[in-house]
Short mmCIF file of C-alpha atoms and ligand atoms in Angstrom, two decimals:
data_model
loop_
_atom_site.label_atom_id
_atom_site.label_comp_id
_atom_site.label_asym_id
_atom_site.label_seq_id
_atom_site.Cartn_x
_atom_site.Cartn_y
_atom_site.Cartn_z
CA UNK A 1 6.48 73.92 -4.21
CA UNK A 2 5.40 72.66 -0.79
CA UNK A 3 6.87 74.49 2.21
CA UNK A 4 7.79 73.10 5.60
CA UNK A 5 8.83 74.74 8.86
CA UNK A 6 10.79 74.02 12.01
CA UNK A 7 8.93 73.49 15.26
CA UNK A 8 10.71 75.15 18.18
CA UNK A 9 9.22 75.97 21.60
CA UNK A 10 5.68 75.32 20.41
CA UNK A 11 5.90 77.61 17.36
CA UNK A 12 6.49 77.08 13.66
CA UNK A 13 9.39 78.96 12.05
CA UNK A 14 10.79 79.32 8.56
CA UNK A 15 14.43 79.44 9.68
CA UNK A 16 17.02 81.81 8.23
CA UNK A 17 18.41 79.36 5.68
CA UNK A 18 16.20 77.21 3.49
CA UNK A 19 16.93 74.60 0.88
CA UNK A 20 15.14 72.59 -1.75
CA UNK A 21 14.35 68.95 -1.14
CA UNK A 22 14.56 66.74 -4.23
CA UNK A 23 12.03 64.17 -5.40
CA UNK A 24 14.19 61.03 -5.83
CA UNK A 25 11.86 59.72 -8.55
CA UNK A 26 12.65 62.68 -10.82
CA UNK A 27 15.67 64.35 -9.27
CA UNK A 28 13.73 67.65 -9.34
CA UNK A 29 13.09 69.94 -6.34
CA UNK A 30 9.57 69.66 -4.93
CA UNK A 31 9.64 71.22 -1.44
CA UNK A 32 11.36 74.00 0.45
CA UNK A 33 12.60 73.19 3.94
CA UNK A 34 14.59 75.07 6.58
CA UNK A 35 18.19 74.13 7.42
CA UNK A 36 18.91 74.57 11.13
CA UNK A 37 21.83 76.73 12.20
CA UNK A 38 23.72 76.32 15.47
CA UNK A 39 21.55 79.21 16.75
CA UNK A 40 18.33 77.33 15.93
CA UNK A 41 19.68 74.31 17.79
CA UNK A 42 20.55 76.50 20.77
CA UNK A 43 16.99 77.85 20.99
CA UNK A 44 15.50 74.39 20.62
CA UNK A 45 17.67 72.93 23.39
CA UNK A 46 16.91 75.90 25.66
CA UNK A 47 13.19 75.40 25.04
CA UNK A 48 13.45 71.69 25.83
CA UNK A 49 15.48 72.47 28.94
CA UNK A 50 12.90 75.01 30.15
CA UNK A 51 10.06 72.54 29.55
CA UNK A 52 12.00 70.00 31.56
CA UNK A 53 13.17 72.20 34.43
CA UNK A 54 9.82 73.97 34.85
CA UNK A 55 8.12 70.60 35.22
CA UNK A 56 5.86 71.36 32.26
CA UNK A 57 6.36 67.76 31.14
CA UNK A 58 8.04 65.69 33.87
CA UNK A 59 5.80 67.42 36.44
CA UNK A 60 2.63 66.04 34.83
CA UNK A 61 1.37 62.77 36.25
CA UNK A 62 2.64 59.82 34.27
CA UNK A 63 -0.97 59.00 33.39
CA UNK A 64 -1.46 62.49 31.94
CA UNK A 65 1.69 62.04 29.83
CA UNK A 66 0.37 58.72 28.63
CA UNK A 67 -2.94 60.30 27.62
CA UNK A 68 -1.15 62.87 25.45
CA UNK A 69 0.86 60.11 23.82
CA UNK A 70 -2.38 58.21 23.12
CA UNK A 71 -3.76 61.35 21.48
CA UNK A 72 -0.61 61.65 19.37
CA UNK A 73 -0.93 57.99 18.35
CA UNK A 74 -4.51 58.59 17.19
CA UNK A 75 -3.44 61.66 15.20
CA UNK A 76 -0.59 59.73 13.56
CA UNK A 77 -2.99 56.96 12.63
CA UNK A 78 -5.48 59.41 11.13
CA UNK A 79 -2.73 61.24 9.23
CA UNK A 80 -0.93 58.05 8.11
CA UNK A 81 -2.00 58.30 4.44
CA UNK A 82 -0.73 61.90 4.20
CA UNK A 83 2.49 61.12 6.08
CA UNK A 84 3.08 58.06 3.89
CA UNK A 85 2.57 60.13 0.75
CA UNK A 86 5.08 62.71 2.00
CA UNK A 87 7.68 60.13 2.94
CA UNK A 88 7.31 58.47 -0.43
CA UNK A 89 7.63 61.81 -2.23
CA UNK A 90 10.62 62.99 -0.23
CA UNK A 91 12.63 59.75 0.10
CA UNK A 92 11.46 57.60 -2.82
CA UNK A 93 10.45 54.77 -0.50
CA UNK A 94 7.52 52.97 -2.12
CA UNK A 95 4.01 53.86 -1.00
CA UNK A 96 3.22 50.20 -0.38
CA UNK A 97 5.80 50.17 2.39
CA UNK A 98 5.35 53.69 3.80
CA UNK A 99 1.57 53.19 4.10
CA UNK A 100 1.97 50.02 6.14
CA UNK A 101 4.93 51.24 8.16
CA UNK A 102 3.45 54.58 9.18
CA UNK A 103 0.14 53.05 10.21
CA UNK A 104 2.26 50.82 12.47
CA UNK A 105 4.19 53.84 13.83
CA UNK A 106 0.96 54.75 15.67
CA UNK A 107 1.27 51.43 17.54
CA UNK A 108 4.69 52.45 18.83
CA UNK A 109 3.25 55.64 20.34
CA UNK A 110 0.36 53.60 21.75
CA UNK A 111 2.70 51.08 23.33
CA UNK A 112 4.70 53.80 25.08
CA UNK A 113 1.54 55.72 26.00
CA UNK A 114 0.39 52.63 27.88
CA UNK A 115 3.81 52.23 29.44
CA UNK A 116 4.08 55.80 30.78
CA UNK A 117 2.43 54.99 34.13
CA UNK A 118 4.07 51.59 34.48
CA UNK A 119 7.63 52.81 34.92
CA UNK A 120 8.05 51.92 38.56
CA UNK A 121 10.70 52.48 41.18
CA UNK A 122 11.51 49.91 43.87
CA UNK A 123 11.69 49.49 47.61
CA UNK A 124 14.86 47.91 48.99
CA UNK A 125 14.98 45.44 51.92
CA UNK A 126 17.89 47.42 53.36
CA UNK A 127 20.27 45.93 55.94
CA UNK A 128 19.72 48.71 58.51
CA UNK A 129 16.80 48.61 60.98
CA UNK A 130 16.18 52.36 61.17
CA UNK A 131 16.11 53.14 57.45
CA UNK A 132 13.61 53.08 54.61
CA UNK A 133 15.34 53.00 51.23
CA UNK A 134 13.67 53.19 47.89
CA UNK A 135 14.50 53.99 44.28
CA UNK A 136 12.78 56.59 42.18
CA UNK A 137 12.95 56.34 38.41
CA UNK A 138 13.35 59.90 37.12
CA UNK A 139 13.64 61.17 33.54
CA UNK A 140 17.23 61.95 32.44
CA UNK A 141 16.41 65.37 30.99
CA UNK A 142 16.81 66.74 27.48
CA UNK A 143 17.17 64.11 24.78
CA UNK A 144 18.82 64.81 21.43
CA UNK A 145 17.28 62.46 18.87
CA UNK A 146 18.97 62.19 15.47
CA UNK A 147 17.64 60.09 12.62
CA UNK A 148 18.78 59.21 9.09
CA UNK A 149 16.66 59.67 5.98
CA UNK A 150 15.20 56.20 5.69
CA UNK A 151 12.05 55.67 7.78
CA UNK A 152 12.33 58.95 9.70
CA UNK A 153 8.88 58.65 11.25
CA UNK A 154 9.52 55.11 12.41
CA UNK A 155 13.03 55.76 13.68
CA UNK A 156 11.90 58.83 15.60
CA UNK A 157 8.91 56.99 17.15
CA UNK A 158 11.26 54.47 18.77
CA UNK A 159 13.05 57.41 20.43
CA UNK A 160 10.24 59.87 21.17
CA UNK A 161 7.83 57.23 22.48
CA UNK A 162 10.01 55.95 25.34
CA UNK A 163 11.69 59.32 26.02
CA UNK A 164 8.37 61.16 26.40
CA UNK A 165 6.81 58.32 28.39
CA UNK A 166 9.73 58.54 30.82
CA UNK A 167 9.20 62.31 31.21
CA UNK A 168 12.07 63.62 29.08
CA UNK A 169 11.84 66.50 26.65
CA UNK A 170 13.24 66.17 23.14
CA UNK A 171 15.01 67.99 20.33
CA UNK A 172 14.61 65.85 17.23
CA UNK A 173 16.85 66.50 14.26
CA UNK A 174 15.54 65.19 10.97
CA UNK A 175 17.99 64.29 8.25
CA UNK A 176 18.74 66.91 5.61
CA UNK A 177 17.58 64.27 3.09
CA UNK A 178 13.85 63.59 3.05
CA UNK A 179 12.85 65.62 6.13
CA UNK A 180 9.31 66.58 5.04
CA UNK A 181 7.42 63.79 6.86
CA UNK A 182 8.96 64.71 10.22
CA UNK A 183 8.21 68.41 9.76
CA UNK A 184 4.61 67.44 8.96
CA UNK A 185 4.60 65.22 12.05
CA UNK A 186 5.45 68.36 14.08
CA UNK A 187 1.96 69.65 13.21
CA UNK A 188 0.47 66.58 14.89
CA UNK A 189 2.59 67.11 18.01
CA UNK A 190 1.22 70.67 18.12
CA UNK A 191 -2.35 69.55 17.54
CA UNK A 192 -2.08 66.89 20.26
CA UNK A 193 -1.42 69.72 22.73
CA UNK A 194 2.02 68.95 24.13
CA UNK A 195 3.27 71.89 26.24
CA UNK A 196 5.67 74.22 24.38
CA UNK A 197 9.25 72.98 24.27
CA UNK A 198 8.49 69.34 25.11
CA UNK A 199 9.08 68.28 21.51
CA UNK A 200 11.14 70.41 19.12
CA UNK A 201 11.75 69.30 15.54
CA UNK A 202 14.25 70.73 13.10
CA UNK A 203 16.11 69.79 9.95
CA UNK A 204 19.84 70.07 9.61
CA UNK A 205 23.08 68.47 8.64
CA UNK A 206 26.41 67.85 10.39
CA UNK A 207 26.67 71.43 11.74
CA UNK A 208 23.32 71.23 13.52
CA UNK A 209 24.09 67.67 14.61
CA UNK A 210 27.40 68.71 16.13
CA UNK A 211 25.81 71.68 17.95
CA UNK A 212 23.07 69.43 19.30
CA UNK A 213 25.18 66.50 20.46
CA UNK A 214 27.78 68.64 22.22
CA UNK A 215 25.26 70.97 23.89
CA UNK A 216 25.85 71.16 27.66
CA UNK A 217 22.12 70.84 28.41
CA UNK A 218 21.68 67.59 26.47
CA UNK A 219 21.79 64.55 28.73
CA UNK A 220 21.00 61.67 26.36
CA UNK A 221 21.75 61.26 22.65
CA UNK A 222 19.65 58.74 20.75
CA UNK A 223 21.18 58.28 17.32
CA UNK A 224 20.38 56.20 14.26
CA UNK A 225 22.72 56.43 11.30
CA UNK A 226 26.10 55.26 10.06
CA UNK A 227 29.15 54.24 12.14
CA UNK A 228 31.26 57.19 10.94
CA UNK A 229 28.71 59.72 12.18
CA UNK A 230 28.38 57.70 15.39
CA UNK A 231 32.09 58.24 16.03
CA UNK A 232 31.61 62.03 15.64
CA UNK A 233 28.74 61.84 18.08
CA UNK A 234 30.64 59.88 20.68
CA UNK A 235 33.45 62.45 20.41
CA UNK A 236 30.94 65.31 20.72
CA UNK A 237 29.46 63.68 23.82
CA UNK A 238 32.84 64.05 25.49
CA UNK A 239 31.77 67.68 25.97
CA UNK A 240 28.53 67.03 27.87
CA UNK A 241 29.13 63.38 28.90
CA UNK A 242 25.62 62.63 27.69
CA UNK A 243 24.58 59.00 27.51
CA UNK A 244 24.43 57.64 23.99
CA UNK A 245 22.37 54.96 22.32
CA UNK A 246 23.58 54.12 18.83
CA UNK A 247 21.57 52.22 16.20
CA UNK A 248 23.92 51.79 13.26
CA UNK A 249 24.23 49.75 10.12
CA UNK A 250 24.80 46.12 9.31
CA UNK A 251 25.97 43.47 6.89
CA UNK A 252 23.48 40.94 8.08
CA UNK A 253 23.85 37.24 7.21
CA UNK A 254 20.87 35.48 5.70
CA UNK A 255 21.59 31.75 6.05
CA UNK A 256 19.76 29.12 4.02
CA UNK A 257 20.27 25.41 4.73
CA UNK A 258 19.43 22.71 2.20
CA UNK A 259 16.51 21.49 4.34
CA UNK A 260 14.77 24.91 4.32
CA UNK A 261 11.44 25.69 2.68
CA UNK A 262 13.12 27.31 -0.32
CA UNK A 263 10.05 29.16 -1.62
CA UNK A 264 9.59 30.80 1.72
CA UNK A 265 13.32 31.51 2.10
CA UNK A 266 13.46 33.06 -1.39
CA UNK A 267 10.52 35.33 -0.62
CA UNK A 268 12.07 36.40 2.67
CA UNK A 269 15.43 37.02 0.96
CA UNK A 270 13.77 39.19 -1.69
CA UNK A 271 12.01 41.15 1.04
CA UNK A 272 15.19 41.26 3.11
CA UNK A 273 17.33 42.89 0.43
CA UNK A 274 15.14 44.43 -2.28
CA UNK A 275 12.29 45.85 -0.17
CA UNK A 276 12.81 49.54 0.64
CA UNK A 277 15.28 49.40 -2.29
CA UNK A 278 17.69 47.80 0.15
CA UNK A 279 17.87 50.97 2.24
CA UNK A 280 17.22 49.16 5.44
CA UNK A 281 19.63 48.77 8.35
CA UNK A 282 18.56 45.13 8.73
CA UNK A 283 18.94 44.31 5.03
CA UNK A 284 19.91 40.65 4.70
CA UNK A 285 22.73 41.64 2.39
CA UNK A 286 24.98 38.57 2.80
CA UNK A 287 23.30 35.41 1.57
CA UNK A 288 25.07 32.31 2.93
CA UNK A 289 23.60 29.35 1.12
CA UNK A 290 24.46 25.65 1.46
CA UNK A 291 26.49 24.59 -1.58
CA UNK A 292 24.14 21.71 -2.53
CA UNK A 293 21.27 24.15 -3.22
CA UNK A 294 23.24 27.21 -4.24
CA UNK A 295 22.53 27.12 -7.98
CA UNK A 296 18.85 26.29 -7.51
CA UNK A 297 18.35 29.03 -4.91
CA UNK A 298 20.31 31.60 -6.88
CA UNK A 299 18.25 30.82 -9.99
CA UNK A 300 15.03 31.43 -8.03
CA UNK A 301 16.33 34.72 -6.68
CA UNK A 302 17.62 35.89 -10.04
CA UNK A 303 14.32 35.12 -11.73
CA UNK A 304 12.46 37.07 -9.03
CA UNK A 305 14.97 39.95 -9.06
CA UNK A 306 14.60 40.35 -12.83
CA UNK A 307 10.81 40.32 -12.54
CA UNK A 308 10.68 43.01 -9.83
CA UNK A 309 8.41 45.92 -10.82
CA UNK A 310 10.64 48.99 -10.75
CA UNK A 311 8.73 52.22 -11.04
CA UNK A 312 7.26 55.36 -9.54
CA UNK A 313 7.34 55.03 -5.75
CA UNK A 314 3.84 56.51 -5.46
CA UNK A 315 2.33 53.68 -7.51
CA UNK A 316 0.91 50.86 -5.35
CA UNK A 317 2.07 48.28 -7.91
CA UNK A 318 5.74 49.33 -7.66
CA UNK A 319 8.03 46.93 -5.79
CA UNK A 320 11.34 48.80 -6.07
CA UNK A 321 11.53 52.58 -6.25
CA UNK A 322 14.49 54.95 -6.50
CA UNK A 323 17.25 55.34 -3.93
CA UNK A 324 16.91 58.42 -1.76
CA UNK A 325 19.83 60.40 -3.15
CA UNK A 326 22.11 60.61 -6.17
CA UNK A 327 25.07 60.38 -3.76
CA UNK A 328 23.79 57.00 -2.55
CA UNK A 329 23.31 55.69 -6.08
CA UNK A 330 26.82 56.73 -7.13
CA UNK A 331 28.32 55.19 -4.01
CA UNK A 332 26.61 51.84 -4.64
CA UNK A 333 27.73 51.78 -8.26
CA UNK A 334 31.33 52.44 -7.20
CA UNK A 335 31.22 49.70 -4.52
CA UNK A 336 29.92 47.20 -7.10
CA UNK A 337 32.71 48.13 -9.51
CA UNK A 338 35.31 47.59 -6.75
CA UNK A 339 33.73 44.24 -5.83
CA UNK A 340 33.76 43.04 -9.43
CA UNK A 341 37.39 44.13 -9.74
CA UNK A 342 38.10 42.04 -6.63
CA UNK A 343 36.61 38.94 -8.28
CA UNK A 344 32.88 39.06 -7.60
CA UNK A 345 30.64 37.89 -10.46
CA UNK A 346 27.68 40.05 -11.41
CA UNK A 347 24.68 37.71 -11.69
CA UNK A 348 22.08 40.38 -12.41
CA UNK A 349 21.64 44.17 -12.21
CA UNK A 350 24.64 46.32 -11.33
CA UNK A 351 24.09 49.44 -13.45
CA UNK A 352 21.88 52.46 -12.90
CA UNK A 353 19.41 52.99 -15.77
CA UNK A 354 19.65 56.08 -17.99
CA UNK A 355 16.35 57.44 -16.66
CA UNK A 356 15.74 60.52 -14.53
CA UNK A 357 15.65 59.90 -10.79
CA UNK A 358 17.94 57.86 -8.59
CA UNK A 359 16.90 54.36 -9.66
CA UNK A 360 19.04 51.28 -9.22
CA UNK A 361 18.02 47.73 -10.16
CA UNK A 362 18.03 44.67 -7.88
CA UNK A 363 21.56 43.33 -8.07
CA UNK A 364 23.12 39.98 -7.17
CA UNK A 365 26.86 39.38 -6.81
CA UNK A 366 28.27 35.87 -6.54
CA UNK A 367 31.26 36.30 -4.23
CA UNK A 368 32.46 32.66 -4.28
CA UNK A 369 35.78 33.76 -5.78
CA UNK A 370 36.04 37.07 -3.93
CA UNK A 371 36.22 36.48 -0.17
CA UNK A 372 37.83 39.89 0.41
CA UNK A 373 35.57 41.98 -1.84
CA UNK A 374 33.86 45.03 -0.32
CA UNK A 375 30.48 43.46 -1.09
CA UNK A 376 31.09 41.05 1.80
CA UNK A 377 32.33 43.60 4.32
CA UNK A 378 30.83 47.05 3.54
CA UNK A 379 27.27 48.12 4.08
CA UNK A 380 25.91 49.21 0.65
CA UNK A 381 22.51 50.39 1.87
CA UNK A 382 20.96 49.51 -1.47
CA UNK A 383 19.39 46.60 -3.38
CA UNK A 384 22.59 44.58 -3.67
CA UNK A 385 22.85 40.98 -2.50
CA UNK A 386 26.22 39.27 -1.99
CA UNK A 387 26.20 35.48 -2.16
CA UNK A 388 28.62 32.98 -0.61
CA UNK A 389 28.25 29.18 -0.44
CA UNK A 390 29.01 27.10 2.67
CA UNK A 391 29.34 23.36 3.28
CA UNK A 392 28.73 22.67 6.97
CA UNK A 393 26.85 24.26 9.84
CA UNK A 394 30.16 25.28 11.42
CA UNK A 395 31.20 27.00 8.17
CA UNK A 396 27.88 28.85 8.07
CA UNK A 397 28.37 30.11 11.60
CA UNK A 398 31.96 31.15 11.00
CA UNK A 399 30.99 33.09 7.86
CA UNK A 400 27.97 34.64 9.58
CA UNK A 401 30.16 35.99 12.38
CA UNK A 402 32.94 37.12 10.03
CA UNK A 403 31.84 40.76 10.19
CA UNK A 404 32.50 43.87 12.24
CA UNK A 405 28.72 44.45 12.43
CA UNK A 406 26.16 42.59 14.53
CA UNK A 407 22.68 43.90 13.90
CA UNK A 408 20.36 41.28 12.38
CA UNK A 409 20.50 37.74 11.03
CA UNK A 410 18.21 35.19 9.42
CA UNK A 411 18.31 31.40 9.54
CA UNK A 412 16.22 29.20 7.26
CA UNK A 413 16.06 25.53 8.23
CA UNK A 414 13.44 22.92 9.15
CA UNK A 415 15.87 21.31 11.60
CA UNK A 416 14.86 22.47 15.08
CA UNK A 417 18.03 21.51 16.92
CA UNK A 418 20.19 23.16 14.26
CA UNK A 419 18.08 26.32 14.53
CA UNK A 420 18.78 26.42 18.26
CA UNK A 421 22.52 25.95 17.73
CA UNK A 422 22.55 28.78 15.20
CA UNK A 423 20.53 31.06 17.49
CA UNK A 424 23.11 30.52 20.21
CA UNK A 425 26.13 30.93 17.94
CA UNK A 426 25.25 34.01 15.92
CA UNK A 427 26.61 37.29 17.22
CA UNK A 428 23.86 39.77 16.43
CA UNK A 429 21.16 41.74 18.23
CA UNK A 430 18.33 40.00 16.35
CA UNK A 431 17.95 36.45 15.00
CA UNK A 432 14.98 35.72 12.78
CA UNK A 433 14.30 32.02 12.18
CA UNK A 434 12.27 31.15 9.09
CA UNK A 435 11.18 34.76 8.82
CA UNK A 436 12.86 38.14 8.25
CA UNK A 437 12.30 41.86 8.90
CA UNK A 438 9.65 41.40 11.59
CA UNK A 439 9.46 44.20 14.17
CA UNK A 440 7.22 45.17 17.08
CA UNK A 441 7.16 47.89 19.74
CA UNK A 442 7.14 45.07 22.31
CA UNK A 443 10.44 43.56 21.11
CA UNK A 444 13.82 45.20 21.83
CA UNK A 445 15.93 45.96 18.77
CA UNK A 446 19.59 46.91 18.37
CA UNK A 447 23.06 45.65 17.63
CA UNK A 448 26.60 45.11 18.78
CA UNK A 449 30.04 45.87 17.37
CA UNK A 450 29.86 48.43 14.53
CA UNK A 451 26.06 48.08 14.61
CA UNK A 452 25.93 50.11 17.80
CA UNK A 453 24.93 49.87 21.43
CA UNK A 454 21.69 50.10 23.40
CA UNK A 455 18.26 48.77 22.50
CA UNK A 456 15.14 50.45 21.17
CA UNK A 457 11.66 49.00 21.68
CA UNK A 458 10.20 47.30 24.71
CA UNK A 459 10.17 48.35 28.36
CA UNK A 460 13.96 48.51 28.64
CA UNK A 461 14.07 51.41 26.15
CA UNK A 462 11.85 53.53 28.42
CA UNK A 463 14.07 52.71 31.42
CA UNK A 464 17.08 53.89 29.38
CA UNK A 465 15.61 57.40 29.47
CA UNK A 466 15.46 57.35 33.27
CA UNK A 467 17.99 57.66 36.01
CA UNK A 468 17.74 56.04 39.43
CA UNK A 469 17.52 58.24 42.50
CA UNK A 470 18.22 56.37 45.73
CA UNK A 471 16.30 57.78 48.70
CA UNK A 472 17.38 57.12 52.31
CA UNK A 473 14.91 58.02 55.05
CA UNK A 474 15.82 57.53 58.67
CA UNK A 475 12.90 56.29 60.79
CA UNK A 476 14.47 56.69 64.23
CA UNK A 477 13.80 59.72 66.49
CA UNK A 478 17.00 59.09 68.44
CA UNK A 479 19.90 61.47 67.86
CA UNK A 480 22.27 60.44 65.09
CA UNK A 481 25.03 58.36 66.74
CA UNK A 482 28.78 58.81 66.24
CA UNK A 483 29.06 61.41 63.44
CA UNK A 484 32.57 60.19 62.53
CA UNK A 485 31.47 56.72 61.51
CA UNK A 486 29.89 55.98 58.18
CA UNK A 487 26.46 54.49 58.63
P1 NAD B 501 24.37 59.33 8.51
O1 NAD B 501 25.12 58.77 9.65
O2 NAD B 501 25.11 59.98 7.41
O3 NAD B 501 23.33 60.45 9.01
C1 NAD B 501 22.42 60.18 10.04
C2 NAD B 501 22.02 61.47 10.73
O4 NAD B 501 23.17 62.02 11.38
C3 NAD B 501 21.50 62.55 9.81
O5 NAD B 501 20.42 63.20 10.44
C4 NAD B 501 22.68 63.50 9.67
O6 NAD B 501 22.31 64.83 9.40
C5 NAD B 501 23.26 63.40 11.06
N1 NAD B 501 24.65 63.83 11.16
C6 NAD B 501 25.59 63.91 10.17
N2 NAD B 501 26.76 64.34 10.68
C7 NAD B 501 26.57 64.55 12.01
C8 NAD B 501 27.40 64.99 13.08
N3 NAD B 501 28.68 65.31 12.90
N4 NAD B 501 26.86 65.07 14.31
C9 NAD B 501 25.58 64.72 14.54
N5 NAD B 501 24.74 64.32 13.56
C10 NAD B 501 25.23 64.22 12.31
O7 NAD B 501 23.46 58.14 7.99
P2 NAD B 501 22.58 58.10 6.66
O8 NAD B 501 23.48 57.86 5.51
O9 NAD B 501 21.64 59.25 6.64
O10 NAD B 501 21.72 56.79 6.98
C11 NAD B 501 22.12 55.51 6.67
C12 NAD B 501 22.73 54.81 7.86
O11 NAD B 501 21.79 54.67 8.92
C13 NAD B 501 23.12 53.40 7.48
O12 NAD B 501 24.37 53.06 8.01
C14 NAD B 501 22.03 52.56 8.11
O13 NAD B 501 22.36 51.23 8.34
C15 NAD B 501 21.76 53.31 9.36
N6 NAD B 501 20.46 52.92 9.92
C16 NAD B 501 20.42 52.21 11.09
C17 NAD B 501 19.20 51.80 11.63
C18 NAD B 501 19.12 51.02 12.92
O14 NAD B 501 18.08 51.03 13.55
N7 NAD B 501 20.15 50.33 13.35
C19 NAD B 501 18.03 52.13 10.97
C20 NAD B 501 18.10 52.84 9.79
C21 NAD B 501 19.33 53.25 9.28
#
């Protein structure tokens, strides 16, 4: 079996407790990984705090920090095939997607490397003649970064990139499911030559997460995961009053009007719900389709769903691999059963095959007669599409916004003015028009409502890891006048 280690204070450690990580394609153990205790978390936070307070990282020039991030980006790019193989092995995500995604992760580090020496303060035209006042942008301190099992390398890059560029130090907690790629990534951080303690990476579950998020020396918590865990984290942050940025789930509407290019919309819908076996926070899991084209569009999707190549995630020809965990597969099956009991009609899929591994087929549920079924309200985080028809543009908008989430959305139409009305009306952090699942380090990403708060990506994300220090400098040599009057 492969073995992986924690990375704390610049050194690799086995950890006291270890566990076996399962290969989702077979359900069999394939690697041994450490499970962080509260004590491991304590040492990691102390190391990050030392690296911060000593100036080992924030004390470098911003250009020097950028250069190290560029080096890391190059190492990630060179190691992308190995990292992709590990992520596929440990999470079941197909190699076709991990290869492309991890090569792109290098671009995120590159973007923030270039940004490191462009985080500027400001000079204020203050209303007092004998004062110079300016703002310094300073790093907030120790960042706790917590990621879920899907796309751990990607989801940590959108936290580490801006945090490190801003001058913060980081303790990154990988998920207890599929942590191998992040522990391998730690070797690249080491090879790049970051000072000890600047980046610490460990694997753990709720216990480690709780210890990390409530630690008094943590000043910012950057979390991606589910809303329930987010609530724990917000409660934990009552202890240290750390800032939080929360990237949570979704039940994103995918809206198709009768004037859309249906071939293109069908392809985007397949990618939006079946790619990554539906384990994507932006999954377009609620198809809202105009009634006049519903049967035609559904027939296209069903034909494509039934033709999807399900197979070993490491095979380049595979289109849908296994889910990451047995727990996830069982949960999806139960949610489908509840939805069918509530009146949803199973169009295709719906049952896990009798094979080894955590496979689940592309599934479509027609919810026309089940407006209150869980398949329209709950995030499944799997390859399950819920379909609802609509008649008018106003109906489409009302259905789109009938959710507690607000992460992503897609609109397919050739009508430009309608597209603009939909863009304005949809309550979500991202609107894709005639496309879906496009991302870039240059574009902010995030949600509202149960989908979270804060944005990752872009310049604003780097500023989120800074705090403003206001400096007042008196330019007069005269004695300070009346000390009892505020100046
Ligand atoms: P999860 O919330 O169960 O776990 C996420 C992480 O939180 C894991 O590392 C876990 O160990 C940790 N954790 C668990 N309990 C904790 C606690 N008490 N304190 C601190 N940390 C704790 O999520 P999951 O099931 O692993 O991932 C799926 C969820 O992530 C879905 O809801 C999905 O939509 C969401 N997600 C969101 C985005 C986004 O960018 N918005 C991206 C990917 C996934």
